[in-house]
Structure formats: C-alpha cells, structure tokens
Coordinates of C-alpha atoms in Angstrom, one line a residue:
M23 CA 47.8 66.7 -66.5
V24 CA 49.7 65.6 -63.4
K25 CA 46.7 65.3 -61.2
Y26 CA 45.1 63.2 -63.8
K27 CA 48.1 61.1 -64.2
G28 CA 48.4 60.8 -60.4
I29 CA 44.3 59.5 -60.3
L30 CA 44.8 57.3 -63.1
L31 CA 47.8 55.5 -61.3
V32 CA 45.9 55.2 -58.3
G33 CA 42.7 54.0 -60.2
M34 CA 45.0 51.1 -61.9
F35 CA 46.2 50.2 -58.4
L36 CA 43.0 49.9 -57.0
A37 CA 41.8 47.8 -59.9
F38 CA 45.0 45.5 -59.7
M39 CA 44.6 45.3 -55.8
T40 CA 41.2 44.3 -56.5
S41 CA 41.8 41.8 -59.1
S42 CA 44.6 40.1 -56.9
Y43 CA 42.3 40.2 -54.3
I44 CA 39.8 37.8 -56.4
W45 CA 42.6 35.8 -57.7
L46 CA 44.0 35.4 -54.3
G47 CA 40.2 34.5 -53.1
Q48 CA 39.8 31.9 -55.9
T49 CA 43.3 29.9 -55.6
V50 CA 43.6 30.0 -51.8
Q51 CA 40.5 30.9 -49.7
N52 CA 38.4 28.8 -52.0
R53 CA 40.4 26.1 -51.9
C54 CA 39.1 22.8 -50.4
P55 CA 40.0 21.9 -47.2
L56 CA 43.3 19.9 -46.2
I57 CA 41.1 17.5 -44.7
P58 CA 38.0 16.7 -46.5
Q59 CA 35.2 17.1 -44.6
N60 CA 32.9 14.1 -45.8
L61 CA 35.3 11.0 -45.2
L62 CA 33.8 8.1 -43.7
G63 CA 36.8 6.1 -42.7
A64 CA 36.2 2.6 -43.2
I65 CA 34.1 1.7 -45.7
S66 CA 32.2 -1.6 -46.5
P67 CA 33.3 -2.2 -50.2
R68 CA 30.0 -2.7 -52.5
M69 CA 31.3 -5.9 -54.3
K70 CA 28.5 -6.2 -56.7
A71 CA 29.0 -5.9 -60.6
L72 CA 26.7 -3.8 -61.4
S73 CA 26.1 -3.2 -65.3
F74 CA 27.8 0.0 -66.9
E75 CA 24.4 1.6 -67.6
E76 CA 23.2 1.5 -63.9
L77 CA 27.0 2.9 -62.8
E78 CA 26.0 5.7 -65.4
R79 CA 22.6 6.5 -64.1
Q80 CA 24.0 6.5 -60.6
H81 CA 27.2 8.9 -61.3
T82 CA 25.5 11.5 -63.5
E83 CA 28.3 14.3 -61.4
L84 CA 30.8 12.8 -63.8
N85 CA 31.9 14.5 -67.2
L86 CA 33.1 12.7 -70.3
G87 CA 36.2 10.5 -69.7
G88 CA 35.4 9.5 -65.8
R89 CA 36.4 13.3 -64.8
F90 CA 35.4 14.8 -61.7
T91 CA 36.1 18.6 -60.1
P92 CA 34.7 19.5 -56.8
L93 CA 31.8 22.0 -56.7
G94 CA 31.9 24.9 -54.1
C95 CA 36.0 24.3 -53.8
I96 CA 39.0 24.4 -55.9
A97 CA 40.6 21.2 -55.5
R98 CA 44.3 20.7 -53.8
H99 CA 45.4 17.9 -56.2
R100 CA 44.7 17.0 -59.9
V101 CA 44.8 13.2 -59.8
A102 CA 44.9 10.7 -62.9
I103 CA 44.0 7.1 -61.8
I104 CA 45.7 4.7 -64.2
V105 CA 44.4 1.1 -64.2
P106 CA 46.2 -1.6 -66.8
Y107 CA 43.3 -4.3 -67.9
R108 CA 42.4 -6.8 -70.0
D109 CA 39.6 -8.8 -69.8
R110 CA 38.2 -8.1 -66.2
E111 CA 35.0 -6.6 -67.0
S112 CA 33.3 -7.5 -63.8
H113 CA 36.3 -6.5 -61.6
L114 CA 36.4 -3.1 -63.2
K115 CA 32.5 -2.4 -62.6
V116 CA 33.1 -2.9 -59.1
L117 CA 36.3 -0.8 -59.0
L118 CA 34.7 2.0 -60.7
N119 CA 31.6 1.6 -58.6
N120 CA 34.1 2.2 -55.3
L121 CA 36.7 4.9 -56.6
H122 CA 34.4 7.2 -58.1
P123 CA 32.4 8.1 -54.6
M124 CA 35.6 7.4 -52.4
L125 CA 37.2 10.3 -54.8
Q126 CA 34.6 12.6 -54.7
R127 CA 34.6 12.8 -50.9
Q128 CA 38.5 13.1 -51.2
Q129 CA 37.2 16.3 -53.3
L130 CA 40.2 15.3 -55.9
D131 CA 40.0 17.0 -59.6
Y132 CA 40.3 13.4 -60.8
G133 CA 40.4 11.0 -64.0
I134 CA 40.0 7.5 -64.2
Y135 CA 41.9 5.9 -67.3
V136 CA 41.6 2.4 -68.4
V137 CA 44.6 1.2 -70.5
E138 CA 43.7 -2.1 -72.4
Q139 CA 46.4 -4.2 -74.6
A140 CA 45.0 -5.6 -77.8
L141 CA 45.9 -9.8 -78.4
P142 CA 47.8 -11.7 -78.8
V143 CA 50.7 -10.0 -77.2
T144 CA 51.7 -11.1 -73.5
F145 CA 50.2 -8.9 -71.4
N146 CA 52.7 -6.0 -70.6
K147 CA 51.3 -4.4 -67.4
A148 CA 54.1 -2.1 -66.7
T149 CA 53.7 -1.1 -70.6
M150 CA 50.2 -0.4 -70.1
M151 CA 51.1 1.8 -66.9
N152 CA 53.4 4.1 -69.1
V153 CA 51.1 4.1 -71.8
G154 CA 48.4 5.5 -69.4
Y155 CA 50.4 8.1 -67.8
T156 CA 51.7 9.1 -71.3
E157 CA 47.8 9.6 -72.7
A158 CA 46.5 11.4 -69.4
L159 CA 48.9 14.0 -69.5
K160 CA 48.2 15.1 -73.1
D161 CA 44.5 15.4 -71.7
F162 CA 45.1 17.7 -68.7
D163 CA 47.9 18.6 -66.4
F164 CA 47.7 15.9 -63.8
Q165 CA 50.0 16.3 -60.9
C166 CA 49.9 13.0 -59.6
V167 CA 49.4 9.8 -60.9
I168 CA 47.8 6.5 -59.0
F169 CA 48.6 3.5 -60.6
H170 CA 45.8 0.9 -59.5
D171 CA 45.1 -2.9 -59.7
V172 CA 41.6 -3.7 -61.5
D173 CA 40.9 -6.3 -58.5
L174 CA 41.7 -4.3 -55.4
I175 CA 39.1 -2.5 -53.6
P176 CA 39.6 0.4 -51.1
E177 CA 38.0 0.1 -47.3
N178 CA 39.0 3.1 -46.0
D179 CA 38.6 6.8 -47.6
N180 CA 41.3 7.9 -45.0
N181 CA 43.7 6.5 -47.5
L182 CA 44.1 9.6 -49.4
Y183 CA 44.5 9.0 -53.4
T184 CA 47.1 12.1 -53.5
C185 CA 50.8 12.4 -54.0
P186 CA 53.0 13.3 -51.2
V187 CA 56.9 14.5 -51.4
N188 CA 58.0 10.8 -52.0
P189 CA 56.7 7.8 -53.9
R190 CA 54.0 5.8 -51.7
H191 CA 53.0 2.2 -52.1
M192 CA 49.4 2.3 -50.9
A193 CA 48.0 -1.1 -50.7
V194 CA 49.7 -2.2 -47.5
A195 CA 46.9 -4.5 -45.9
T196 CA 44.7 -6.7 -48.2
D197 CA 42.2 -9.5 -47.1
K198 CA 44.3 -12.2 -49.1
H199 CA 47.2 -11.4 -47.0
N200 CA 45.7 -11.3 -43.5
Y201 CA 45.5 -7.5 -43.9
K202 CA 49.5 -7.5 -43.3
L203 CA 52.2 -6.3 -45.5
F204 CA 53.0 -9.3 -48.0
Y205 CA 56.6 -8.7 -47.8
N206 CA 58.8 -5.7 -46.7
G207 CA 59.8 -4.9 -50.4
A208 CA 56.2 -5.1 -51.5
F209 CA 55.3 -2.2 -53.6
G210 CA 52.5 -3.0 -56.3
G211 CA 49.0 -2.8 -56.1
V212 CA 48.2 1.1 -55.5
L213 CA 51.0 3.1 -56.3
A214 CA 51.0 6.9 -55.9
L215 CA 54.0 8.9 -57.9
T216 CA 54.1 12.5 -59.2
K217 CA 55.3 13.6 -63.0
E218 CA 58.5 14.5 -61.0
H219 CA 59.1 11.3 -59.5
M220 CA 58.0 9.7 -63.2
N221 CA 60.3 11.4 -65.0
K222 CA 63.2 10.7 -62.5
V223 CA 62.9 7.0 -62.3
N224 CA 61.9 7.4 -66.3
G225 CA 58.9 5.3 -65.6
F226 CA 58.1 1.5 -65.6
S227 CA 60.4 -0.7 -67.2
N228 CA 58.7 -2.0 -71.0
R229 CA 60.6 -5.2 -70.6
Y230 CA 57.8 -7.4 -68.5
F231 CA 55.8 -9.6 -70.7
G232 CA 53.7 -11.9 -68.2
W233 CA 53.2 -11.9 -64.7
G234 CA 55.7 -11.1 -61.8
L235 CA 58.3 -8.6 -60.8
E236 CA 57.5 -4.9 -62.8
D237 CA 56.5 -3.5 -59.6
D238 CA 59.7 -4.9 -57.7
D239 CA 61.4 -3.4 -60.8
M240 CA 59.5 0.1 -60.0
L241 CA 61.2 0.2 -56.0
K242 CA 64.7 -0.3 -57.5
R243 CA 64.1 2.4 -59.6
V244 CA 62.9 4.6 -56.7
R245 CA 65.8 3.8 -54.6
Y246 CA 68.6 4.2 -57.5
S247 CA 67.2 7.3 -58.0
G248 CA 67.8 8.4 -54.9
L249 CA 64.2 8.4 -53.7
T250 CA 62.7 7.0 -50.4
F251 CA 58.9 5.9 -50.3
S252 CA 56.3 5.9 -47.8
R253 CA 53.4 3.9 -46.7
P254 CA 50.2 4.8 -45.0
P255 CA 49.3 2.8 -41.6
A256 CA 48.0 -0.5 -42.2
E257 CA 44.9 0.4 -40.7
V258 CA 43.9 2.8 -43.1
A259 CA 45.6 1.6 -46.2
R260 CA 43.5 -1.4 -46.6
Y261 CA 42.0 -3.3 -49.6
R262 CA 39.5 -6.2 -50.5
S263 CA 40.8 -8.6 -53.2
I264 CA 38.4 -9.7 -55.9
L265 CA 39.8 -13.6 -56.5
H266 CA 40.2 -14.9 -59.6
K267 CA 42.4 -17.2 -61.6
R268 CA 45.1 -15.7 -63.5
D269 CA 44.6 -14.9 -67.3
E270 CA 45.8 -17.5 -69.3
T271 CA 47.3 -14.9 -71.3
N272 CA 49.2 -13.4 -68.9
P273 CA 51.7 -16.6 -67.8
V274 CA 54.4 -16.0 -65.0
N275 CA 57.4 -14.6 -67.1
K276 CA 60.2 -16.8 -67.0
D277 CA 62.9 -14.6 -67.4
R278 CA 61.5 -11.7 -65.2
V279 CA 64.8 -12.3 -62.4
K280 CA 67.2 -12.0 -65.3
I281 CA 65.7 -8.7 -66.2
I282 CA 65.5 -7.5 -62.5
K283 CA 68.9 -8.1 -62.4
Q284 CA 69.7 -5.4 -65.2
V285 CA 67.6 -2.6 -63.6
A286 CA 70.6 -0.3 -62.4
K287 CA 72.3 -0.3 -65.4
G288 CA 68.9 -0.5 -68.0
M289 CA 66.4 2.3 -66.4
K290 CA 68.1 4.9 -68.2
T291 CA 66.8 3.5 -71.5
D292 CA 64.2 1.5 -70.5
G293 CA 60.9 3.1 -69.4
L294 CA 59.0 6.0 -70.9
N295 CA 61.9 7.4 -72.9
S296 CA 61.6 3.9 -75.0
L297 CA 57.9 3.7 -74.7
S298 CA 56.3 2.7 -78.1
Y299 CA 53.0 1.8 -78.9
E300 CA 50.3 2.0 -81.4
L301 CA 46.9 3.7 -80.5
L302 CA 44.2 2.1 -81.6
K303 CA 41.3 3.6 -79.9
K304 CA 40.9 6.5 -77.4
E305 CA 37.2 7.0 -76.3
Y306 CA 36.1 9.3 -73.3
R307 CA 33.3 7.3 -71.7
K308 CA 31.0 8.6 -69.0
L309 CA 32.6 6.4 -66.1
Y310 CA 36.3 6.5 -67.5
T311 CA 38.7 7.2 -70.8
W312 CA 39.1 4.0 -72.5
I313 CA 42.6 3.6 -73.6
Y314 CA 43.2 0.4 -76.6
V315 CA 46.7 -0.3 -77.7
K316 CA 49.0 -2.2 -79.5
I317 CA 52.5 -3.4 -78.3
N318 CA 55.3 -5.4 -79.7
R319 CA 57.9 -7.3 -78.4
R320 CA 61.2 -6.0 -79.3
S321 CA 64.3 -8.1 -80.1
D322 CA 66.7 -5.9 -78.1
F323 CA 65.0 -6.8 -74.9
P324 CA 66.8 -9.2 -73.1
E325 CA 64.5 -12.1 -72.7
N326 CA 64.6 -12.3 -76.4
T327 CA 68.4 -12.8 -76.8

C-alpha cells in the first residue's frame, strides 16, 4: 500500500509538472514578441472613405464587434479603442480602414467601440468616452484603453497602441500643427490609460457640453492624482488630420473656463462615479461595436447654476 501511494504521488507530481509546462508554454513561451515583427514604421494613410460593405469584405479576419485576437501567439495587451462620435461617417470609415491593419500588425487583442450621442443634447465628448470605457469593460477584461478622435489617422505603426506605466499622450505631432506639439500642456486627440489610471482619476469630467477643455481637465486630473504622463517621440507619434468644419451641434462651451477651475475639488464626485446615461442601442457590428446613448444635462453642473 505504501509503495502504491508512493507511485501515485509520483504520478500526480509528473502530471502537475506536465500541465504546468503546458500552461507556461501558453502564457510565456507562446506570447507575442515584445516588439512585433511586422511593423512598417512610417506609413501613408488610406484617406479614401470606402463603404462599410467594402471594408467588411477587406477585413474578414475580424470577429463581431470589431474584435481581433492574434493567430499563432498570445497577445501581451488587451486594448479597447474608444471613439466618441457624432455625424462623422466618412471620417469613421477612413479611421477604421487605417486602424484595423495597424492594430493587427501590433499583435493586439483589441476591440473598437464607437460611442454615439443622441440628439438634441449638446455633444459631450468626455461623457461619451466614459460611456465607452464602461461598456467595453462589460464585454471583456481590457487592461488598456485608447481614447481616439475620429478625425486623427496614424502615420507610424511604431506608435504602439498599448498602455505603459504612466498615462500617455499619443497624438504629439499632427499635420494641422506642422507636426509639432500644439502647446506644452496638450493632452487630447489620442490618449492611453489603464484601468488603474481611469479609476484613480475617476475618468473624465461629465460637465463639458460643447467644444473645449475636456482634455485639459483630464491632464489636471492626472496631475492631481499624483500621476505623471509620457509622450512618444514626435517623429513616431504622427497623425494626419481630416479637415472639417465644427459640427453645429457642438458649439464652443462658454462655461469651460469656469468648469476647469473646479477640477481639484470636483474630480472626486464628477466622473465615472457620477456617470449617468440611457443605453439606447448596443450593436456588435463587423467593424466595431456601436454604442448609442442618451444623456441629459444635470441641474447641479456649474454651467446650469
């Protein structure tokens, strides 16, 4: 009996080691390389707005919801791309046609979320980003979130869509600003944050109805939370802008300066923990997940007092 137990224990040990070896092989040995092998560096954006039908024919590798997982290796990064959106269909087509090939070369486990706000309430880009973040995490355990303007098209795939230790401002050099940083405190366009970052800063403010300063507000949140931020080199973090006139439903926010002065005392109660919206539709389309929401202006916001 003792000998039998000894043999049984040895067998169990060998089985454990074998299963551990297989597990380690899956999670370590077969992980995608730290530096993806198929990167091109500088790329010429595809600026023609193809139809959604043509885009779907070209991107058969996608799963519903605009989801992709690399073949042959396990992705090191699980990334949600959040695109706040209203009435920019041609821009969205161009963005999708450029993002999908680039993200796949970067060997990411990713999904693209397009968050649209219903009329007639004035557009609130920051709230749409909070909504996208919240809804994406309901679908999958994304560890990194990229908040992406619909009219900025990447020009270099060495600008990795991943999240480092610190929040990262990725749209450093755009053609409309002669490929130079617009100003030292610029923090908009394309922004990468982890779940931990988002929780620490309480997400974006929900108070910016109309154009202006929601990205500056986020930078203040990052600093007030004791975080620092990084930027890739300008020669890598290059973007082509799709020129357009400002949407008439997105006027300049006349109260933006008053609101941003209240960040320090307001960020603990204004953000993810005060997010309120009505989910009208959530559709897992071939190229992206479409989130359609209704929001209301709250009476306790400073611009309404």
